[in-house]
Each structure stands twice: as structure tokens, then as C-alpha cells.
PDB file of C-alpha atoms and ligand atoms in Angstrom:
ATOM      1  CA  MET A   1      16.942   3.263 -74.441  1.00 95.00           C
ATOM      2  CA  GLN A   2      16.903   3.805 -78.231  1.00 97.00           C
ATOM      3  CA  VAL A   3      16.211   7.319 -79.561  1.00 97.00           C
ATOM      4  CA  THR A   4      15.421   7.736 -83.268  1.00 98.00           C
ATOM      5  CA  ASP A   5      14.790  11.002 -85.129  1.00 98.00           C
ATOM      6  CA  LEU A   6      11.546  10.969 -87.110  1.00 98.00           C
ATOM      7  CA  GLU A   7      10.869  12.612 -90.466  1.00 97.00           C
ATOM      8  CA  ILE A   8       9.899  15.976 -88.943  1.00 98.00           C
ATOM      9  CA  GLU A   9      12.669  17.829 -87.095  1.00 98.00           C
ATOM     10  CA  GLY A  10      12.303  17.568 -83.304  1.00 98.00           C
ATOM     11  CA  LEU A  11       9.997  14.527 -83.223  1.00 98.00           C
ATOM     12  CA  LYS A  12      11.640  11.421 -81.791  1.00 98.00           C
ATOM     13  CA  LEU A  13      10.731   7.791 -81.240  1.00 98.00           C
ATOM     14  CA  ILE A  14      12.060   6.534 -77.917  1.00 98.00           C
ATOM     15  CA  VAL A  15      12.093   2.838 -76.992  1.00 98.00           C
ATOM     16  CA  PRO A  16      13.135   2.055 -73.426  1.00 98.00           C
ATOM     17  CA  GLN A  17      14.769  -1.281 -72.666  1.00 98.00           C
ATOM     18  CA  ARG A  18      12.533  -4.102 -71.335  1.00 98.00           C
ATOM     19  CA  PHE A  19      14.026  -6.725 -69.061  1.00 98.00           C
ATOM     20  CA  GLU A  20      11.932  -9.848 -69.648  1.00 97.00           C
ATOM     21  CA  ASP A  21      11.947 -12.888 -67.400  1.00 98.00           C
ATOM     22  CA  GLU A  22       9.603 -15.681 -66.348  1.00 98.00           C
ATOM     23  CA  ARG A  23       7.615 -13.196 -64.211  1.00 98.00           C
ATOM     24  CA  GLY A  24       7.022 -10.737 -67.044  1.00 98.00           C
ATOM     25  CA  PHE A  25       9.201  -7.658 -67.589  1.00 98.00           C
ATOM     26  CA  PHE A  26      10.701  -4.540 -66.001  1.00 98.00           C
ATOM     27  CA  SER A  27      11.316  -1.264 -67.817  1.00 98.00           C
ATOM     28  CA  GLU A  28      12.392   2.239 -66.856  1.00 98.00           C
ATOM     29  CA  THR A  29       9.605   3.974 -68.756  1.00 98.00           C
ATOM     30  CA  TYR A  30      10.997   7.390 -67.865  1.00 98.00           C
ATOM     31  CA  SER A  31      14.583   8.304 -67.016  1.00 98.00           C
ATOM     32  CA  GLU A  32      15.644  11.936 -66.770  1.00 97.00           C
ATOM     33  CA  LYS A  33      19.277  10.744 -66.916  1.00 97.00           C
ATOM     34  CA  ALA A  34      18.814   8.687 -70.085  1.00 97.00           C
ATOM     35  CA  LEU A  35      16.867  11.470 -71.799  1.00 98.00           C
ATOM     36  CA  LYS A  36      19.543  14.035 -70.850  1.00 97.00           C
ATOM     37  CA  GLU A  37      22.183  11.719 -72.354  1.00 97.00           C
ATOM     38  CA  ALA A  38      20.090  11.819 -75.549  1.00 96.00           C
ATOM     39  CA  GLY A  39      20.062  15.618 -75.403  1.00 97.00           C
ATOM     40  CA  LEU A  40      16.475  15.905 -74.159  1.00 98.00           C
ATOM     41  CA  THR A  41      16.595  18.175 -71.125  1.00 97.00           C
ATOM     42  CA  ASP A  42      12.931  18.968 -70.597  1.00 97.00           C
ATOM     43  CA  THR A  43      11.451  19.093 -67.128  1.00 97.00           C
ATOM     44  CA  PHE A  44       8.118  17.279 -67.023  1.00 98.00           C
ATOM     45  CA  VAL A  45       5.592  18.508 -64.487  1.00 98.00           C
ATOM     46  CA  GLN A  46       2.469  16.451 -65.174  1.00 98.00           C
ATOM     47  CA  ASP A  47       1.579  12.821 -65.860  1.00 98.00           C
ATOM     48  CA  ASN A  48      -1.613  12.107 -67.786  1.00 98.00           C
ATOM     49  CA  PHE A  49      -3.508   8.845 -68.191  1.00 98.00           C
ATOM     50  CA  SER A  50      -6.378   8.313 -70.594  1.00 98.00           C
ATOM     51  CA  LEU A  51      -8.408   5.141 -71.026  1.00 98.00           C
ATOM     52  CA  SER A  52     -10.307   4.730 -74.270  1.00 98.00           C
ATOM     53  CA  THR A  53     -12.660   1.780 -74.059  1.00 98.00           C
ATOM     54  CA  ARG A  54     -13.435   1.568 -77.762  1.00 98.00           C
ATOM     55  CA  ARG A  55     -11.248   0.822 -80.761  1.00 98.00           C
ATOM     56  CA  GLY A  56     -11.530   3.772 -83.168  1.00 98.00           C
ATOM     57  CA  THR A  57     -11.554   6.439 -80.463  1.00 98.00           C
ATOM     58  CA  ILE A  58      -9.857   9.631 -81.661  1.00 98.00           C
ATOM     59  CA  ARG A  59      -8.620  12.174 -79.123  1.00 98.00           C
ATOM     60  CA  GLY A  60      -7.254  15.435 -80.545  1.00 97.00           C
ATOM     61  CA  LEU A  61      -5.801  17.204 -82.360  1.00 98.00           C
ATOM     62  CA  HIS A  62      -4.871  19.373 -79.384  1.00 98.00           C
ATOM     63  CA  PHE A  63      -2.197  21.813 -78.270  1.00 97.00           C
ATOM     64  CA  GLN A  64      -1.681  24.555 -75.717  1.00 97.00           C
ATOM     65  CA  ARG A  65      -0.613  28.017 -76.809  1.00 95.00           C
ATOM     66  CA  ALA A  66       2.430  29.811 -75.429  1.00 93.00           C
ATOM     67  CA  PRO A  67       3.368  30.408 -72.665  1.00 96.00           C
ATOM     68  CA  HIS A  68       1.612  27.144 -71.763  1.00 97.00           C
ATOM     69  CA  ALA A  69       2.832  25.126 -74.753  1.00 97.00           C
ATOM     70  CA  GLN A  70       3.734  21.565 -73.800  1.00 98.00           C
ATOM     71  CA  VAL A  71       6.495  19.143 -74.660  1.00 98.00           C
ATOM     72  CA  LYS A  72       4.870  15.682 -74.546  1.00 98.00           C
ATOM     73  CA  LEU A  73       6.270  12.211 -74.002  1.00 98.00           C
ATOM     74  CA  VAL A  74       3.555   9.740 -74.999  1.00 98.00           C
ATOM     75  CA  ARG A  75       3.433   5.992 -74.460  1.00 98.00           C
ATOM     76  CA  VAL A  76       0.880   3.165 -74.459  1.00 98.00           C
ATOM     77  CA  ASN A  77       0.539   1.178 -71.270  1.00 98.00           C
ATOM     78  CA  ARG A  78      -2.071  -1.210 -72.700  1.00 98.00           C
ATOM     79  CA  GLY A  79      -3.407  -1.596 -76.248  1.00 98.00           C
ATOM     80  CA  ARG A  80      -2.343   0.159 -79.409  1.00 98.00           C
ATOM     81  CA  ILE A  81      -2.685   3.637 -80.994  1.00 98.00           C
ATOM     82  CA  LEU A  82      -1.786   5.488 -84.133  1.00 98.00           C
ATOM     83  CA  ASP A  83      -0.153   8.543 -82.614  1.00 98.00           C
ATOM     84  CA  VAL A  84      -0.109  11.729 -84.701  1.00 98.00           C
ATOM     85  CA  ALA A  85       1.889  14.948 -84.381  1.00 98.00           C
ATOM     86  CA  VAL A  86       1.185  17.941 -86.684  1.00 98.00           C
ATOM     87  CA  ASP A  87       3.883  20.593 -87.106  1.00 97.00           C
ATOM     88  CA  LEU A  88       2.437  24.009 -86.153  1.00 95.00           C
ATOM     89  CA  ARG A  89       5.752  25.876 -86.137  1.00 95.00           C
ATOM     90  CA  ARG A  90       5.137  28.630 -88.702  1.00 92.00           C
ATOM     91  CA  SER A  91       8.840  28.964 -89.522  1.00 93.00           C
ATOM     92  CA  SER A  92       9.215  25.199 -90.052  1.00 95.00           C
ATOM     93  CA  PRO A  93       9.700  23.823 -93.584  1.00 97.00           C
ATOM     94  CA  THR A  94       7.290  21.044 -92.524  1.00 97.00           C
ATOM     95  CA  TYR A  95       4.573  23.445 -91.258  1.00 95.00           C
ATOM     96  CA  GLY A  96       1.233  21.635 -91.529  1.00 96.00           C
ATOM     97  CA  LYS A  97       2.869  18.273 -92.157  1.00 97.00           C
ATOM     98  CA  HIS A  98       2.467  15.356 -89.743  1.00 98.00           C
ATOM     99  CA  VAL A  99       4.074  12.170 -88.545  1.00 98.00           C
ATOM    100  CA  ALA A 100       1.958   9.145 -87.619  1.00 98.00           C
ATOM    101  CA  VAL A 101       3.548   6.322 -85.635  1.00 98.00           C
ATOM    102  CA  GLU A 102       2.065   3.207 -84.034  1.00 98.00           C
ATOM    103  CA  LEU A 103       2.687   2.969 -80.296  1.00 98.00           C
ATOM    104  CA  SER A 104       1.686  -0.135 -78.349  1.00 98.00           C
ATOM    105  CA  ARG A 105       2.321  -2.263 -75.261  1.00 98.00           C
ATOM    106  CA  GLU A 106       3.962  -4.637 -77.713  1.00 98.00           C
ATOM    107  CA  ASN A 107       6.436  -2.264 -79.414  1.00 98.00           C
ATOM    108  CA  TRP A 108       6.881  -0.212 -76.196  1.00 98.00           C
ATOM    109  CA  GLY A 109       7.576   2.900 -78.250  1.00 98.00           C
ATOM    110  CA  GLN A 110       7.194   6.458 -76.995  1.00 98.00           C
ATOM    111  CA  LEU A 111       6.661   9.583 -79.078  1.00 98.00           C
ATOM    112  CA  TYR A 112       8.528  12.732 -78.019  1.00 98.00           C
ATOM    113  CA  LEU A 113       6.841  15.923 -79.226  1.00 98.00           C
ATOM    114  CA  PRO A 114       8.617  19.250 -78.669  1.00 98.00           C
ATOM    115  CA  VAL A 115       6.669  22.484 -78.299  1.00 97.00           C
ATOM    116  CA  GLY A 116       4.932  23.479 -81.501  1.00 96.00           C
ATOM    117  CA  PHE A 117       2.929  20.388 -82.392  1.00 98.00           C
ATOM    118  CA  ALA A 118      -0.722  19.449 -82.276  1.00 98.00           C
ATOM    119  CA  HIS A 119      -1.165  15.947 -80.859  1.00 98.00           C
ATOM    120  CA  GLY A 120      -3.845  13.340 -81.324  1.00 98.00           C
ATOM    121  CA  PHE A 121      -4.276   9.594 -81.562  1.00 98.00           C
ATOM    122  CA  CYS A 122      -6.649   6.899 -82.734  1.00 98.00           C
ATOM    123  CA  THR A 123      -6.977   3.717 -80.715  1.00 98.00           C
ATOM    124  CA  LEU A 124      -6.400   0.490 -82.619  1.00 98.00           C
ATOM    125  CA  GLU A 125      -7.713  -1.753 -79.822  1.00 98.00           C
ATOM    126  CA  ALA A 126     -10.408  -1.538 -77.144  1.00 98.00           C
ATOM    127  CA  ASP A 127      -9.415  -0.575 -73.584  1.00 98.00           C
ATOM    128  CA  THR A 128      -6.283   1.265 -74.677  1.00 98.00           C
ATOM    129  CA  GLU A 129      -4.410   3.152 -71.950  1.00 98.00           C
ATOM    130  CA  VAL A 130      -2.275   6.124 -72.983  1.00 98.00           C
ATOM    131  CA  VAL A 131       0.143   7.582 -70.469  1.00 98.00           C
ATOM    132  CA  TYR A 132       2.033  10.795 -71.163  1.00 98.00           C
ATOM    133  CA  LYS A 133       4.117  13.456 -69.526  1.00 98.00           C
ATOM    134  CA  THR A 134       3.818  17.176 -70.193  1.00 98.00           C
ATOM    135  CA  SER A 135       6.360  19.915 -69.566  1.00 98.00           C
ATOM    136  CA  SER A 136       3.731  22.489 -68.633  1.00 98.00           C
ATOM    137  CA  PRO A 137       0.563  22.162 -66.570  1.00 98.00           C
ATOM    138  CA  TYR A 138      -2.924  21.937 -68.035  1.00 98.00           C
ATOM    139  CA  ALA A 139      -4.096  25.420 -69.039  1.00 98.00           C
ATOM    140  CA  PRO A 140      -7.603  25.176 -70.498  1.00 97.00           C
ATOM    141  CA  GLU A 141      -7.587  28.888 -71.297  1.00 96.00           C
ATOM    142  CA  ALA A 142      -4.642  28.250 -73.631  1.00 96.00           C
ATOM    143  CA  GLU A 143      -6.044  25.141 -75.305  1.00 95.00           C
ATOM    144  CA  GLY A 144      -6.308  25.041 -79.078  1.00 95.00           C
ATOM    145  CA  GLY A 145      -7.171  22.330 -81.543  1.00 96.00           C
ATOM    146  CA  ILE A 146      -7.681  21.245 -85.117  1.00 97.00           C
ATOM    147  CA  LEU A 147     -10.476  19.086 -86.446  1.00 97.00           C
ATOM    148  CA  TRP A 148      -9.161  15.524 -86.695  1.00 98.00           C
ATOM    149  CA  SER A 149     -10.820  14.960 -90.061  1.00 97.00           C
ATOM    150  CA  ASP A 150      -9.559  18.122 -91.770  1.00 97.00           C
ATOM    151  CA  PRO A 151      -8.746  16.893 -95.297  1.00 95.00           C
ATOM    152  CA  SER A 152      -5.972  19.464 -95.668  1.00 95.00           C
ATOM    153  CA  LEU A 153      -3.920  17.507 -93.096  1.00 96.00           C
ATOM    154  CA  ALA A 154      -4.311  14.273 -95.093  1.00 96.00           C
ATOM    155  CA  ILE A 155      -4.025  12.093 -91.969  1.00 98.00           C
ATOM    156  CA  ALA A 156      -4.791   8.466 -92.869  1.00 97.00           C
ATOM    157  CA  TRP A 157      -6.766   7.572 -89.741  1.00 98.00           C
ATOM    158  CA  PRO A 158      -7.172   3.791 -89.543  1.00 96.00           C
ATOM    159  CA  VAL A 159     -10.931   3.893 -88.910  1.00 95.00           C
ATOM    160  CA  ASN A 160     -14.043   4.561 -90.982  1.00 94.00           C
ATOM    161  CA  PRO A 161     -15.381   8.041 -90.136  1.00 92.00           C
ATOM    162  CA  GLN A 162     -18.788   6.561 -89.314  1.00 94.00           C
ATOM    163  CA  ASP A 163     -17.182   4.221 -86.766  1.00 95.00           C
ATOM    164  CA  VAL A 164     -15.172   6.893 -84.922  1.00 97.00           C
ATOM    165  CA  THR A 165     -15.739   7.789 -81.274  1.00 98.00           C
ATOM    166  CA  VAL A 166     -14.878  11.473 -80.739  1.00 98.00           C
ATOM    167  CA  SER A 167     -15.836  13.931 -77.985  1.00 98.00           C
ATOM    168  CA  ASP A 168     -18.415  16.602 -78.787  1.00 98.00           C
ATOM    169  CA  LYS A 169     -15.715  19.164 -78.050  1.00 97.00           C
ATOM    170  CA  ASP A 170     -13.399  17.677 -80.655  1.00 98.00           C
ATOM    171  CA  THR A 171     -16.107  17.570 -83.323  1.00 97.00           C
ATOM    172  CA  ARG A 172     -16.326  21.377 -82.976  1.00 97.00           C
ATOM    173  CA  LEU A 173     -12.628  22.088 -83.490  1.00 96.00           C
ATOM    174  CA  PRO A 174     -11.654  24.374 -86.402  1.00 94.00           C
ATOM    175  CA  SER A 175      -9.932  23.326 -89.602  1.00 93.00           C
ATOM    176  CA  PHE A 176      -6.211  23.816 -89.930  1.00 94.00           C
ATOM    177  CA  ALA A 177      -6.783  26.887 -92.124  1.00 90.00           C
ATOM    178  CA  ASN A 178      -9.091  28.494 -89.561  1.00 88.00           C
ATOM    179  CA  MET A 179      -6.981  27.625 -86.546  1.00 83.00           C
ATOM    180  CA  ALA A 180      -5.599  30.910 -85.202  1.00 60.00           C
ATOM    181  CA  MET A 181      -2.568  30.536 -83.052  1.00 53.00           C
ATOM    182  CA  ALA A 182       1.028  31.553 -82.690  1.00 45.00           C
ATOM    183  CA  PHE A 183       3.832  29.315 -81.606  1.00 51.00           C
TER     184      PHE A 183
HETATM  185  C1  T46 B 201      -5.852  17.441 -70.994  1.00 70.91           C
HETATM  186  C2  T46 B 201      -6.414  17.578 -69.616  1.00 70.91           C
HETATM  187  C3  T46 B 201      -7.766  17.453 -69.371  1.00 70.91           C
HETATM  188  N1  T46 B 201      -8.242  17.592 -68.104  1.00 70.91           N
HETATM  189  C4  T46 B 201      -9.692  17.420 -67.887  1.00 70.91           C
HETATM  190  C5  T46 B 201     -10.548  18.365 -68.706  1.00 70.91           C
HETATM  191  C6  T46 B 201     -11.763  17.543 -69.036  1.00 70.91           C
HETATM  192  O1  T46 B 201     -12.752  17.710 -68.021  1.00 70.91           O
HETATM  193  C7  T46 B 201     -11.294  16.098 -69.002  1.00 70.91           C
HETATM  194  C8  T46 B 201     -11.123  15.496 -70.367  1.00 70.91           C
HETATM  195  O2  T46 B 201     -10.307  16.387 -71.114  1.00 70.91           O
HETATM  196  P1  T46 B 201     -10.182  16.217 -72.677  1.00 70.91           P
HETATM  197  O3  T46 B 201     -11.517  15.841 -73.250  1.00 70.91           O
HETATM  198  O4  T46 B 201      -9.503  17.454 -73.204  1.00 70.91           O
HETATM  199  O5  T46 B 201      -9.213  14.960 -72.797  1.00 70.91           O
HETATM  200  P2  T46 B 201      -8.499  14.461 -74.144  1.00 70.91           P
HETATM  201  O6  T46 B 201      -9.448  14.601 -75.284  1.00 70.91           O
HETATM  202  O7  T46 B 201      -7.912  13.145 -73.857  1.00 70.91           O
HETATM  203  O8  T46 B 201      -7.359  15.543 -74.336  1.00 70.91           O
HETATM  204  C9  T46 B 201      -6.010  15.201 -74.550  1.00 70.91           C
HETATM  205  O9  T46 B 201      -5.939  14.749 -75.864  1.00 70.91           O
HETATM  206  C10 T46 B 201      -4.727  14.867 -76.569  1.00 70.91           C
HETATM  207  C11 T46 B 201      -4.366  13.504 -77.101  1.00 70.91           C
HETATM  208  C12 T46 B 201      -3.610  15.522 -75.899  1.00 70.91           C
HETATM  209  O10 T46 B 201      -2.460  15.391 -76.309  1.00 70.91           O
HETATM  210  C13 T46 B 201      -3.848  16.435 -74.784  1.00 70.91           C
HETATM  211  O11 T46 B 201      -2.962  16.133 -73.716  1.00 70.91           O
HETATM  212  C14 T46 B 201      -5.216  16.459 -74.267  1.00 70.91           C
HETATM  213  O12 T46 B 201      -5.841  17.558 -74.887  1.00 70.91           O
HETATM  214  O13 T46 B 201     -10.028  16.108 -68.321  1.00 70.91           O
HETATM  215  C15 T46 B 201      -7.438  17.871 -67.027  1.00 70.91           C
HETATM  216  O14 T46 B 201      -7.903  18.001 -65.880  1.00 70.91           O
HETATM  217  N2  T46 B 201      -6.086  18.023 -67.252  1.00 70.91           N
HETATM  218  C16 T46 B 201      -5.542  17.885 -68.500  1.00 70.91           C
HETATM  219  O15 T46 B 201      -4.301  18.016 -68.656  1.00 70.91           O
END
């Protein structure tokens, strides 16, 4: 398993090993032991699976407030996404900055997001399956979000705004400036 630090402190790209043979491949997509050896000691309590049938589907930008804030370990089972993490840690020198990384069945990469980030993605193919672990259960009462298209975030989404598929809920999320939260 390769673990690489990304440009914002705490974010990591993890690539598990794939054992390919004539049948296909095998991979330990999650290993508590391997993550602990990389210094990642989170306990994950929930697995999520989302299917997005259309290319250009944007889910996010979402987070849960403390004490329900979530560490996330995100991977693509099928298809391809641009995965985005926005730093919401007020004391961070990269507050409001983001990292965008392509995750896919092909590159087998996983994005590790510590507590303190808003998360969202845009699908780059139809029928994309995103699988991710969270370190805290779903707590709708603690959910927060930021409008995906907020220009102040300067996220270069790889889709024309008129071609985007977004939930009604996400279209009503506040801008970064209006988002009231405390991490
Ligand atoms: C997140 C979640 C949702 N739900 C229910 C609530 C709704 O009835 C339905 C769809 O939820 P939502 O529209 O919030 O799903 P996404 O837009 O994919 O939300 C996710 O999008 C971004 C990418 C994230 O990182 C978060 O994990 C999560 O917020 O699933 C649950 O029952 N449990 C859950 O943990």
C-alpha cells in the first residue's frame, strides 16, 4: 500500500496493492494494520456506497459538524471521479483551499480526509460507484455543506454547469462565506 501526502496537511492519497492474474485481480481495499503502519489509526464505523448513473453528477460539498465530524476514506469501485476536499480548519494556513484528485477503478487510488474537510466529487463516467468509510455515523442534524459552484473556492469542476446533475438539496447549500460552522 502506497501512502502519499497531498498538498494540504492531513490529506493523503492511498493506493493499495493489486494482485493481477489471468482471472482479474485481488486487492486488500482496506487494512487496519496497513493504515496503522502508515500512522493512520482511525476507527471506521460505517461503509457508504453511492451509485451515480450520469457523468457530470456532483455530490457535495458536505461535512458533519463536531462531535459528529467524520474522517473519510474514499475510493472508486467502478468508473472515475474528481474527488475534492476543502480545508475548513479555521486555524489551518490552507483554510478555504482545496485539493482535487482523480480516483478511478483504473488508478485504484483512495483519498483519506481527516476531520475538518468538506468533501464532494464529480463523476467523470456514467455508472460510477463510490465506496467510502466514515469514522463517525451519519448524523443528519450535524450535516453542513457548501455550494459546489461557489466561485470563492475556485474548484475547476470538469463539467459545464448546464450539464451538471446535482440534488435539489445541494443546490440550496450556502456559499463558503455564509457557511457557519466550527471545527
Ligand atoms: C450520507 C448519508 C445519507 N443517508 C441517506 C440520506 C438521504 O435520504 C440519502 C441520500 O443522502 P445524500 O443526498 O446526502 O447523499 P450524498 O449527496 O451522496 O451525500 C454524500 O455526499 C458526499 C460526497 C459525502 O462525502 C457525504 O458522505 C455525503 O453527504 O441517503 C444515509 O442514510 N446515511 C448517510 O451516511
